[in-house]
Structure formats: C-alpha cells, structure tokens
C-alpha cells in the first residue's frame, strides 16, 4: 500500500512538473474568464474596468493569503531592495492596464489587437538586449505565422490617432516587459513561488487600481451602480469572476516559470485566435476567409514553435 501511495505521489508530481499541463490550464482558465465576462457580466452591464481589475487583485491577495495559511507555500524572506522590486512590478502591472484601457479609446479594436500581437517580437528583443539570450533561426521563423495570423484573424478597420498609435505600441512593449520580469523574479535570483509573487503583488496592485478608479471618477459611478442596480446575483457573479481571475494568475505565473517569457507571449497570441473560434461557435458569428486563414496560421505557428 505504501508503495502504491508513493507511486501515486510521484505520478502527481510528474504531472504538475509538466509545462504542457500548465499551458493547457492557462488556455482553459483564460478562455473561461473571457467567455464568463462576455456571457455573464455583460448581462449586468458593468462597464467599469478599473473596479473589475481591483476585484481581481483583491481576490488574488485573499486567495494567495489563504494558500499561505494552508501551508501550500512559504513566502521568501526579502530585503528592502527586493521589496522595492515587488513595488515596481505592481506599478508596471497597473500602468500596463492603464495604457491599454486609454489606447483602446484612441484606436480601433482590430488595430489594437494587431499591435499587441507583436508582443513576442518585443519579448525577443528585450531578452536579447538585456538578458543576453539567443534563439535559433527556426524560432524566429515560427513567430512569423503566429504574429501574421492574428493580423488576418482580426482583420478589420485599422484607424488610429497619433497618440493612440504611440500608446498602443508602448502598451505592447510594457506587456513584453511584464512577461519577462514575471519570469525573472521566479527563475532568477529571487526564485519566488508563483503564489508568493501573487501574495506580494496583489495588495499593492489593488491599492493602485482602486486609487486610479477614484481619481478617474469611476468609483463614484460604481457607488451609484451598487445603490441602484446591484443584486445578490450580480455580487455572486462578480465574486466568481474574481476567483477565476485568481486561478488564472496562479496558472499563468506557474506556466511562465516552467516555460519562458517568449512561450507565454506566443500562448497569448494563440489564446486570442482560440477566443475568436469559441465566439464563432457559441455566438454563431460570421467568419470571413481571411479570418479563417489567420486562425489556421496562428495555430500552425504555435504548433511549430512548440
């Protein structure tokens, strides 16, 4: 019996050590949250992105704290310099969301998606310049269909303002920086556990997003919404949304640690076209031949990269 138990434990550990398992979970939770937001939260008409992000970060703080108290991980002892790194990481997280939200109001959605699809290219550039990494020529070639495929899959009205173009590109660069930093704080000198990283980042990001919601006037609108339109079913839906976001963050950080920053940006592009496929299937949306080519290109490129 003891030997069967040891075999089962080793088998479970082997599964949890598999990067492909964590990437699969990343796709599952990411697509689940995307569909949940589309189907559930749209029913309540809750157009408050900063408040929603604050709920996500609050659930991240509470969830990681509970996992800590359940002895699922032990927080590292960090010095003043390392704590400053965590503060800067949380600021990077918040600024990335802010720039993305602002740029979306200055450019069309297809243009925004195409520029964001170039995140893998910026990730390679940052890794080569600052981490002295090198990649094979086949890796570079495989990224072409991954990036070009998203452009075809999301083909539409490419309109933008000058400041919108600048902010969209800046947001894409910051997204690449965030992915690279997420990987480095987990596999570099700090070697933080994914839940430890979430425990340290989430409270800071919660305070920052809440402050931003207040400064932009969103908080006043949320208060009015809660007083006039909120129901217990809405509160429950918002709570489930936060829980899904917590598990997505855990899975995303873990997948990043077990793979690489570049792999996660490629996975982000593949997730983008999978979202389109699910939307077509579930909501019976029309799909042009160019969209179909783009989806196939991205999926083939993702498989090639893998």
Tab-separated table of N, CA, C and O in Angstrom, residues 73 86 89 181-183 185-186 192-202 253:
chain	number	residue	atom	x	y	z
A	73	UNK	N	2.586	26.994	0.408
A	73	UNK	CA	3.877	27.578	0.046
A	73	UNK	C	4.377	28.400	1.215
A	73	UNK	O	3.611	28.742	2.130
A	86	UNK	N	9.319	44.375	-5.991
A	86	UNK	CA	7.910	43.978	-5.988
A	86	UNK	C	6.985	45.178	-6.156
A	86	UNK	O	5.967	45.104	-6.863
A	89	UNK	N	7.132	46.162	-9.722
A	89	UNK	CA	6.416	45.178	-10.537
A	89	UNK	C	4.914	45.451	-10.496
A	89	UNK	O	4.227	45.380	-11.524
A	181	UNK	N	9.787	40.167	-16.818
A	181	UNK	CA	10.046	40.370	-15.385
A	181	UNK	C	9.375	39.279	-14.557
A	181	UNK	O	9.954	38.773	-13.581
A	182	UNK	N	8.148	38.891	-14.937
A	182	UNK	CA	7.452	37.806	-14.234
A	182	UNK	C	8.285	36.540	-14.237
A	182	UNK	O	8.370	35.827	-13.230
A	183	UNK	N	8.909	36.262	-15.375
A	183	UNK	CA	9.755	35.076	-15.470
A	183	UNK	C	11.016	35.220	-14.631
A	183	UNK	O	11.411	34.301	-13.905
A	185	UNK	N	11.722	37.080	-11.908
A	185	UNK	CA	11.581	37.067	-10.449
A	185	UNK	C	11.261	35.664	-9.927
A	185	UNK	O	11.358	35.412	-8.719
A	186	UNK	N	10.896	34.754	-10.859
A	186	UNK	CA	10.592	33.383	-10.435
A	186	UNK	C	11.743	32.408	-10.698
A	186	UNK	O	11.868	31.404	-9.994
A	192	UNK	N	11.050	33.337	-6.653
A	192	UNK	CA	9.804	33.367	-5.893
A	192	UNK	C	8.834	32.288	-6.368
A	192	UNK	O	8.751	31.991	-7.556
A	193	UNK	N	8.102	31.716	-5.424
A	193	UNK	CA	6.999	30.815	-5.765
A	193	UNK	C	5.907	31.647	-6.436
A	193	UNK	O	5.693	32.810	-6.068
A	194	UNK	N	5.194	31.101	-7.434
A	194	UNK	CA	4.135	31.872	-8.105
A	194	UNK	C	3.118	32.466	-7.135
A	194	UNK	O	2.695	33.620	-7.310
A	195	UNK	N	2.737	31.707	-6.105
A	195	UNK	CA	1.790	32.225	-5.118
A	195	UNK	C	2.427	33.304	-4.250
A	195	UNK	O	1.745	34.243	-3.808
A	196	UNK	N	3.717	33.190	-4.021
A	196	UNK	CA	4.443	34.209	-3.267
A	196	UNK	C	4.466	35.515	-4.053
A	196	UNK	O	4.249	36.610	-3.502
A	197	UNK	N	4.710	35.420	-5.345
A	197	UNK	CA	4.695	36.597	-6.209
A	197	UNK	C	3.315	37.251	-6.204
A	197	UNK	O	3.188	38.483	-6.100
A	198	UNK	N	2.268	36.421	-6.270
A	198	UNK	CA	0.902	36.940	-6.268
A	198	UNK	C	0.564	37.577	-4.920
A	198	UNK	O	-0.105	38.619	-4.861
A	199	UNK	N	1.041	36.972	-3.832
A	199	UNK	CA	0.797	37.497	-2.491
A	199	UNK	C	1.406	38.883	-2.318
A	199	UNK	O	0.828	39.759	-1.664
A	200	UNK	N	2.561	39.101	-2.895
A	200	UNK	CA	3.259	40.381	-2.735
A	200	UNK	C	2.743	41.444	-3.707
A	200	UNK	O	2.697	42.634	-3.369
A	201	UNK	N	2.365	41.033	-4.917
A	201	UNK	CA	1.947	41.995	-5.925
A	201	UNK	C	0.498	42.438	-5.765
A	201	UNK	O	0.167	43.618	-5.926
A	202	UNK	N	-0.396	41.505	-5.440
A	202	UNK	CA	-1.836	41.772	-5.474
A	202	UNK	C	-2.290	42.904	-4.549
A	202	UNK	O	-3.050	43.783	-4.988
A	253	UNK	N	1.350	32.529	-13.908
A	253	UNK	CA	2.674	32.697	-13.312
A	253	UNK	C	3.449	31.378	-13.317
A	253	UNK	O	4.647	31.347	-13.603
